Amino acid sequence: AILLHPEKLSHTPRDGALREPLLKVIHVMRSMGYKDDEDREVVLRDLSEVIGQFPYKAPSVFNFYLPEFQPDRFTGDLVGPEFEIFTTPAAIGLFNGLMSLIRKGLGDCDGGFGIHAPGCAQGRLTAGGSGSAEATLKELDLLLTGGRLNGSSSVVQHAYREAPEGAKVQAAQEAIVLSPEFHTLGSSAPAGRREAKKRREAPNPRSYKAVVMLYLGGGADTFNMIVPQKCPLYDEYVLARKNVALLPQQLIEISTDGQACKKFGVHAKLSFVKDLYDRKKAAFV
């Protein structure tokens, strides 16, 4: 009944689905012949904050995503539940982890999915070539996408061809796991003839603004990045920071309105941010 269902037999833009991130990780390890160096069981670190999914870590009894979730630009009753956890940070974490798995094995190096191990990895993918380049790429296509490589096939072939000897299979694996066919289910073939779009008149060029957010993680001492000046808040800051509090002469002064203090001090290493702030091209959030 499933194989003969109209949705399975038809090929329209409404078909298919985005694959769950954890299934993609396990898929690569199984299909590419992952083997532990000492024949131990596979140990993954908690990937909840890395790829958005991990066994027994669902945020609620309703699973990792809601069945009625509708991403932006989806119209009508078209839904994409798996897109709810396919955020930008999760996508980057997934891509970094897959690249680390292919290049270095399962470990914690370069955003890997594993735990710390001597020599970086607990084990590695063992899948090799199948003779000729054509046979190797055909096998990788079958194992990683179910033989659905379509528009991405030329990219994979180029990656394989340009890679040095000994790294060709890895290059092809990397290209495939970055392809749309690997991350989705359903037909990847063109669904009929594309409708011609009406040509639009090019608008007159105009100025624009790009929002660039600086995310500082790890050991960033944000209390000393921007410090209140010449107001009671500075005294509270000194009381809280004690011997690591910065003196006014160690900071770059800026002026502002609508805040508890009219003057703030920016860390001396962030002079470029002060320049952008003075030109009204930067803000502290």
mmCIF file of C-alpha atoms in Angstrom:
data_model
loop_
_atom_site.group_PDB
_atom_site.id
_atom_site.type_symbol
_atom_site.label_atom_id
_atom_site.label_comp_id
_atom_site.label_asym_id
_atom_site.label_seq_id
_atom_site.Cartn_x
_atom_site.Cartn_y
_atom_site.Cartn_z
ATOM 1 C CA ALA A 1 0.000 0.000 0.000
ATOM 2 C CA ILE A 2 2.849 2.384 0.809
ATOM 3 C CA LEU A 3 4.769 1.664 -2.400
ATOM 4 C CA LEU A 4 1.613 2.067 -4.522
ATOM 5 C CA HIS A 5 0.363 5.195 -2.769
ATOM 6 C CA PRO A 6 -0.198 8.111 -5.213
ATOM 7 C CA GLU A 7 2.281 10.266 -3.284
ATOM 8 C CA LYS A 8 4.955 7.597 -3.785
ATOM 9 C CA LEU A 9 4.238 7.217 -7.497
ATOM 10 C CA SER A 10 3.918 10.905 -8.337
ATOM 11 C CA HIS A 11 6.752 13.395 -8.738
ATOM 12 C CA THR A 12 5.691 16.865 -7.734
ATOM 13 C CA PRO A 13 7.265 19.618 -5.615
ATOM 14 C CA ARG A 14 5.068 18.389 -2.738
ATOM 15 C CA ASP A 15 6.765 14.983 -2.556
ATOM 16 C CA GLY A 16 9.595 13.879 -0.300
ATOM 17 C CA ALA A 17 10.904 15.054 3.056
ATOM 18 C CA LEU A 18 13.962 16.365 4.830
ATOM 19 C CA ARG A 19 15.857 13.572 6.566
ATOM 20 C CA GLU A 20 16.443 13.661 10.309
ATOM 21 C CA PRO A 21 20.024 14.655 11.233
ATOM 22 C CA LEU A 22 20.811 11.689 13.490
ATOM 23 C CA LEU A 23 19.690 9.231 10.804
ATOM 24 C CA LYS A 24 22.101 10.892 8.372
ATOM 25 C CA VAL A 25 25.006 10.433 10.788
ATOM 26 C CA ILE A 26 24.199 6.749 11.373
ATOM 27 C CA HIS A 27 23.599 6.255 7.642
ATOM 28 C CA VAL A 28 27.101 7.475 6.766
ATOM 29 C CA MET A 29 28.723 5.315 9.443
ATOM 30 C CA ARG A 30 26.863 2.153 8.398
ATOM 31 C CA SER A 31 27.035 2.554 4.623
ATOM 32 C CA MET A 32 30.686 3.643 4.622
ATOM 33 C CA GLY A 33 31.796 0.756 6.838
ATOM 34 C CA TYR A 34 32.707 2.456 10.113
ATOM 35 C CA LYS A 35 35.056 0.295 12.202
ATOM 36 C CA ASP A 36 36.315 0.989 15.699
ATOM 37 C CA ASP A 37 40.075 0.723 16.090
ATOM 38 C CA GLU A 38 39.700 -1.700 19.008
ATOM 39 C CA ASP A 39 36.331 -3.276 18.120
ATOM 40 C CA ARG A 40 34.515 -1.368 20.859
ATOM 41 C CA GLU A 41 30.920 -0.207 20.756
ATOM 42 C CA VAL A 42 30.311 3.144 19.092
ATOM 43 C CA VAL A 43 30.236 6.072 21.529
ATOM 44 C CA LEU A 44 28.842 9.417 20.378
ATOM 45 C CA ARG A 45 28.857 12.550 22.463
ATOM 46 C CA ASP A 46 25.529 14.220 23.218
ATOM 47 C CA LEU A 47 24.601 15.796 19.875
ATOM 48 C CA SER A 48 21.459 17.596 21.058
ATOM 49 C CA GLU A 49 23.120 21.007 20.897
ATOM 50 C CA VAL A 50 25.219 20.088 17.847
ATOM 51 C CA ILE A 51 22.757 18.720 15.288
ATOM 52 C CA GLY A 52 19.476 19.204 17.164
ATOM 53 C CA GLN A 53 18.748 15.532 17.847
ATOM 54 C CA PHE A 54 19.975 12.656 20.018
ATOM 55 C CA PRO A 55 18.393 9.425 21.355
ATOM 56 C CA TYR A 56 16.212 9.900 24.462
ATOM 57 C CA LYS A 57 16.787 13.666 24.347
ATOM 58 C CA ALA A 58 13.509 14.807 22.778
ATOM 59 C CA PRO A 59 12.488 18.130 24.367
ATOM 60 C CA SER A 60 8.911 16.908 24.934
ATOM 61 C CA VAL A 61 6.631 13.881 24.602
ATOM 62 C CA PHE A 62 5.746 15.191 21.135
ATOM 63 C CA ASN A 63 9.169 14.238 19.745
ATOM 64 C CA PHE A 64 11.803 16.596 18.346
ATOM 65 C CA TYR A 65 9.478 18.510 16.011
ATOM 66 C CA LEU A 66 5.776 19.110 15.496
ATOM 67 C CA PRO A 67 3.963 17.328 12.643
ATOM 68 C CA GLU A 68 2.264 20.539 11.522
ATOM 69 C CA PHE A 69 5.430 22.681 11.396
ATOM 70 C CA GLN A 70 5.435 24.845 8.283
ATOM 71 C CA PRO A 71 8.720 26.500 7.236
ATOM 72 C CA ASP A 72 8.815 29.938 5.652
ATOM 73 C CA ARG A 73 7.644 30.026 2.027
ATOM 74 C CA PHE A 74 5.648 26.808 2.431
ATOM 75 C CA THR A 75 2.097 27.548 1.296
ATOM 76 C CA GLY A 76 -1.304 25.961 1.818
ATOM 77 C CA ASP A 77 -1.249 22.696 3.750
ATOM 78 C CA LEU A 78 2.354 21.884 2.812
ATOM 79 C CA VAL A 79 4.380 21.095 5.943
ATOM 80 C CA GLY A 80 7.967 20.132 6.712
ATOM 81 C CA PRO A 81 8.230 18.872 10.313
ATOM 82 C CA GLU A 82 11.948 18.038 10.151
ATOM 83 C CA PHE A 83 12.762 21.639 9.213
ATOM 84 C CA GLU A 84 11.907 22.708 12.765
ATOM 85 C CA ILE A 85 15.250 21.349 14.016
ATOM 86 C CA PHE A 86 17.173 22.143 10.825
ATOM 87 C CA THR A 87 18.374 25.507 12.122
ATOM 88 C CA THR A 88 21.491 27.277 10.882
ATOM 89 C CA PRO A 89 23.624 26.274 13.924
ATOM 90 C CA ALA A 90 22.392 22.660 13.655
ATOM 91 C CA ALA A 91 23.138 22.550 9.926
ATOM 92 C CA ILE A 92 26.672 23.865 10.485
ATOM 93 C CA GLY A 93 27.205 21.382 13.325
ATOM 94 C CA LEU A 94 26.032 18.530 11.097
ATOM 95 C CA PHE A 95 28.243 19.540 8.161
ATOM 96 C CA ASN A 96 31.315 20.046 10.370
ATOM 97 C CA GLY A 97 30.773 16.694 12.069
ATOM 98 C CA LEU A 98 30.341 14.807 8.794
ATOM 99 C CA MET A 99 33.496 16.387 7.354
ATOM 100 C CA SER A 100 35.427 15.443 10.497
ATOM 101 C CA LEU A 101 34.057 11.879 10.360
ATOM 102 C CA ILE A 102 35.110 11.445 6.726
ATOM 103 C CA ARG A 103 38.532 13.072 7.051
ATOM 104 C CA LYS A 104 39.699 12.053 10.521
ATOM 105 C CA GLY A 105 37.326 9.404 11.839
ATOM 106 C CA LEU A 106 34.992 9.436 14.827
ATOM 107 C CA GLY A 107 36.426 11.700 17.504
ATOM 108 C CA ASP A 108 36.155 15.183 18.967
ATOM 109 C CA CYS A 109 38.523 16.903 16.531
ATOM 110 C CA ASP A 110 37.211 19.694 14.295
ATOM 111 C CA GLY A 111 33.638 19.470 15.533
ATOM 112 C CA GLY A 112 33.490 15.671 15.392
ATOM 113 C CA PHE A 113 30.623 13.609 16.767
ATOM 114 C CA GLY A 114 32.756 11.359 18.995
ATOM 115 C CA ILE A 115 34.468 11.695 22.350
ATOM 116 C CA HIS A 116 38.130 12.401 23.040
ATOM 117 C CA ALA A 117 40.380 9.564 21.942
ATOM 118 C CA PRO A 118 44.149 9.093 21.491
ATOM 119 C CA GLY A 119 45.146 10.117 17.998
ATOM 120 C CA CYS A 120 41.899 12.073 17.630
ATOM 121 C CA ALA A 121 39.652 9.189 16.511
ATOM 122 C CA GLN A 122 38.110 6.036 17.990
ATOM 123 C CA GLY A 123 37.598 4.525 14.547
ATOM 124 C CA ARG A 124 37.279 5.329 10.855
ATOM 125 C CA LEU A 125 35.216 4.793 7.726
ATOM 126 C CA THR A 126 36.646 1.878 5.767
ATOM 127 C CA ALA A 127 34.762 2.077 2.453
ATOM 128 C CA GLY A 128 37.179 2.209 -0.462
ATOM 129 C CA GLY A 129 36.958 2.338 -4.207
ATOM 130 C CA SER A 130 35.444 -0.304 -6.463
ATOM 131 C CA GLY A 131 37.984 -0.330 -9.249
ATOM 132 C CA SER A 132 37.295 2.316 -11.860
ATOM 133 C CA ALA A 133 36.209 5.860 -11.076
ATOM 134 C CA GLU A 134 32.814 5.235 -12.663
ATOM 135 C CA ALA A 135 32.199 2.111 -10.567
ATOM 136 C CA THR A 136 33.339 3.838 -7.374
ATOM 137 C CA LEU A 137 31.085 6.854 -7.868
ATOM 138 C CA LYS A 138 28.150 4.654 -8.814
ATOM 139 C CA GLU A 139 28.585 2.624 -5.629
ATOM 140 C CA LEU A 140 28.863 5.745 -3.449
ATOM 141 C CA ASP A 141 25.765 7.159 -5.123
ATOM 142 C CA LEU A 142 23.859 3.950 -4.379
ATOM 143 C CA LEU A 143 25.022 3.678 -0.769
ATOM 144 C CA LEU A 144 24.612 7.337 0.221
ATOM 145 C CA THR A 145 21.637 8.555 -1.834
ATOM 146 C CA GLY A 146 19.948 5.393 -3.099
ATOM 147 C CA GLY A 147 21.144 6.155 -6.622
ATOM 148 C CA ARG A 148 19.333 9.506 -6.706
ATOM 149 C CA LEU A 149 22.248 11.812 -7.559
ATOM 150 C CA ASN A 150 21.013 14.052 -10.306
ATOM 151 C CA GLY A 151 22.070 17.680 -10.514
ATOM 152 C CA SER A 152 24.914 17.117 -8.045
ATOM 153 C CA SER A 153 26.575 14.295 -10.000
ATOM 154 C CA SER A 154 28.880 16.619 -11.953
ATOM 155 C CA VAL A 155 30.036 18.241 -8.702
ATOM 156 C CA VAL A 156 30.847 14.834 -7.215
ATOM 157 C CA GLN A 157 32.698 13.750 -10.355
ATOM 158 C CA HIS A 158 34.748 16.962 -10.328
ATOM 159 C CA ALA A 159 35.638 16.525 -6.639
ATOM 160 C CA TYR A 160 36.748 12.932 -7.265
ATOM 161 C CA ARG A 161 38.746 13.838 -10.370
ATOM 162 C CA GLU A 162 40.572 16.811 -8.820
ATOM 163 C CA ALA A 163 41.483 15.103 -5.532
ATOM 164 C CA PRO A 164 44.999 13.639 -5.138
ATOM 165 C CA GLU A 165 45.545 9.896 -5.163
ATOM 166 C CA GLY A 166 44.560 8.334 -1.873
ATOM 167 C CA ALA A 167 41.973 11.034 -1.135
ATOM 168 C CA LYS A 168 39.587 10.605 -4.068
ATOM 169 C CA VAL A 169 36.999 8.500 -2.233
ATOM 170 C CA GLN A 170 36.980 10.940 0.686
ATOM 171 C CA ALA A 171 36.513 13.877 -1.689
ATOM 172 C CA ALA A 172 33.544 12.159 -3.335
ATOM 173 C CA GLN A 173 32.045 11.291 0.067
ATOM 174 C CA GLU A 174 32.331 14.922 1.160
ATOM 175 C CA ALA A 175 30.672 16.174 -2.025
ATOM 176 C CA ILE A 176 27.808 13.692 -1.712
ATOM 177 C CA VAL A 177 27.006 14.414 1.949
ATOM 178 C CA LEU A 178 26.727 18.098 1.020
ATOM 179 C CA SER A 179 24.309 17.377 -1.824
ATOM 180 C CA PRO A 180 20.525 17.936 -1.636
ATOM 181 C CA GLU A 181 19.960 14.293 -2.596
ATOM 182 C CA PHE A 182 21.691 13.068 0.572
ATOM 183 C CA HIS A 183 19.683 15.322 2.871
ATOM 184 C CA THR A 184 16.258 14.621 1.403
ATOM 185 C CA LEU A 185 13.923 11.756 0.540
ATOM 186 C CA GLY A 186 11.961 11.540 -2.680
ATOM 187 C CA SER A 187 12.682 11.885 -6.366
ATOM 188 C CA SER A 188 15.516 14.223 -7.331
ATOM 189 C CA ALA A 189 14.605 14.189 -11.019
ATOM 190 C CA PRO A 190 13.188 17.336 -12.645
ATOM 191 C CA ALA A 191 9.400 17.326 -12.181
ATOM 192 C CA GLY A 192 8.234 18.327 -15.637
ATOM 193 C CA ARG A 193 8.940 21.422 -17.597
ATOM 194 C CA ARG A 194 9.697 24.585 -15.684
ATOM 195 C CA GLU A 195 7.318 27.437 -16.365
ATOM 196 C CA ALA A 196 8.857 30.479 -17.991
ATOM 197 C CA LYS A 197 9.025 33.423 -15.630
ATOM 198 C CA LYS A 198 8.048 36.895 -16.680
ATOM 199 C CA ARG A 199 11.003 39.167 -16.985
ATOM 200 C CA ARG A 200 10.970 41.891 -14.396
ATOM 201 C CA GLU A 201 12.360 45.325 -14.900
ATOM 202 C CA ALA A 202 15.587 45.746 -12.985
ATOM 203 C CA PRO A 203 15.025 48.160 -10.099
ATOM 204 C CA ASN A 204 17.185 51.197 -9.718
ATOM 205 C CA PRO A 205 20.174 50.412 -7.512
ATOM 206 C CA ARG A 206 19.835 51.707 -3.988
ATOM 207 C CA SER A 207 21.827 51.562 -0.816
ATOM 208 C CA TYR A 208 21.290 48.697 1.586
ATOM 209 C CA LYS A 209 22.306 47.577 5.032
ATOM 210 C CA ALA A 210 23.637 44.181 6.004
ATOM 211 C CA VAL A 211 23.159 42.965 9.567
ATOM 212 C CA VAL A 212 26.334 41.275 10.834
ATOM 213 C CA MET A 213 26.090 39.742 14.304
ATOM 214 C CA LEU A 214 29.309 38.926 16.153
ATOM 215 C CA TYR A 215 28.804 35.859 18.346
ATOM 216 C CA LEU A 216 31.652 35.603 20.850
ATOM 217 C CA GLY A 217 31.738 32.255 22.615
ATOM 218 C CA GLY A 218 34.206 30.542 24.896
ATOM 219 C CA GLY A 219 36.379 32.794 27.025
ATOM 220 C CA ALA A 220 34.991 36.193 25.982
ATOM 221 C CA ASP A 221 34.842 38.472 29.045
ATOM 222 C CA THR A 222 31.752 40.398 27.991
ATOM 223 C CA PHE A 223 31.670 42.436 31.217
ATOM 224 C CA ASN A 224 34.825 44.202 30.038
ATOM 225 C CA MET A 225 33.732 44.673 26.428
ATOM 226 C CA ILE A 226 31.474 47.640 27.184
ATOM 227 C CA VAL A 227 31.609 49.286 30.618
ATOM 228 C CA PRO A 228 29.353 52.030 32.087
ATOM 229 C CA GLN A 229 31.215 55.294 32.730
ATOM 230 C CA LYS A 230 30.685 58.407 34.851
ATOM 231 C CA CYS A 231 27.563 57.076 36.594
ATOM 232 C CA PRO A 232 26.636 54.924 39.634
ATOM 233 C CA LEU A 233 26.616 51.798 37.464
ATOM 234 C CA TYR A 234 30.392 52.082 37.143
ATOM 235 C CA ASP A 235 30.728 51.809 40.930
ATOM 236 C CA GLU A 236 28.587 48.652 40.864
ATOM 237 C CA TYR A 237 30.749 47.307 38.041
ATOM 238 C CA VAL A 238 33.952 47.888 40.060
ATOM 239 C CA LEU A 239 32.378 46.279 43.121
ATOM 240 C CA ALA A 240 31.433 43.177 41.121
ATOM 241 C CA ARG A 241 34.608 42.870 39.035
ATOM 242 C CA LYS A 242 37.056 43.820 41.792
ATOM 243 C CA ASN A 243 40.693 43.573 40.638
ATOM 244 C CA VAL A 244 39.827 42.763 37.015
ATOM 245 C CA ALA A 245 37.721 45.909 36.574
ATOM 246 C CA LEU A 246 39.048 48.240 33.894
ATOM 247 C CA LEU A 247 39.870 51.879 34.635
ATOM 248 C CA PRO A 248 38.303 54.647 32.525
ATOM 249 C CA GLN A 249 41.670 55.454 30.937
ATOM 250 C CA GLN A 250 41.883 51.848 29.699
ATOM 251 C CA LEU A 251 38.658 52.183 27.715
ATOM 252 C CA ILE A 252 37.501 54.025 24.596
ATOM 253 C CA GLU A 253 34.674 56.387 25.495
ATOM 254 C CA ILE A 254 31.395 56.492 23.555
ATOM 255 C CA SER A 255 28.262 58.574 24.094
ATOM 256 C CA THR A 256 24.663 57.392 24.012
ATOM 257 C CA ASP A 257 21.119 58.474 24.789
ATOM 258 C CA GLY A 258 18.228 56.717 26.462
ATOM 259 C CA GLN A 259 20.420 54.550 28.695
ATOM 260 C CA ALA A 260 21.144 54.525 32.429
ATOM 261 C CA CYS A 261 24.521 56.128 31.673
ATOM 262 C CA LYS A 262 25.301 58.715 29.024
ATOM 263 C CA LYS A 263 28.877 57.484 28.690
ATOM 264 C CA PHE A 264 30.202 53.963 28.182
ATOM 265 C CA GLY A 265 33.702 52.617 27.662
ATOM 266 C CA VAL A 266 34.521 50.139 24.897
ATOM 267 C CA HIS A 267 37.421 47.717 25.324
ATOM 268 C CA ALA A 268 40.628 49.064 23.770
ATOM 269 C CA LYS A 269 40.861 46.037 21.464
ATOM 270 C CA LEU A 270 37.498 46.958 19.896
ATOM 271 C CA SER A 271 38.403 50.334 18.430
ATOM 272 C CA PHE A 272 36.924 49.288 15.080
ATOM 273 C CA VAL A 273 33.553 48.743 16.770
ATOM 274 C CA LYS A 274 33.764 52.233 18.251
ATOM 275 C CA ASP A 275 34.411 53.684 14.797
ATOM 276 C CA LEU A 276 31.398 51.833 13.388
ATOM 277 C CA TYR A 277 29.278 52.968 16.333
ATOM 278 C CA ASP A 278 30.220 56.626 15.788
ATOM 279 C CA ARG A 279 29.161 56.292 12.141
ATOM 280 C CA LYS A 280 25.835 54.754 13.258
ATOM 281 C CA LYS A 281 26.721 51.477 11.571
ATOM 282 C CA ALA A 282 26.987 49.333 14.713
ATOM 283 C CA ALA A 283 24.997 48.798 17.887
ATOM 284 C CA PHE A 284 25.521 46.972 21.161
ATOM 285 C CA VAL A 285 22.678 44.498 21.834
#
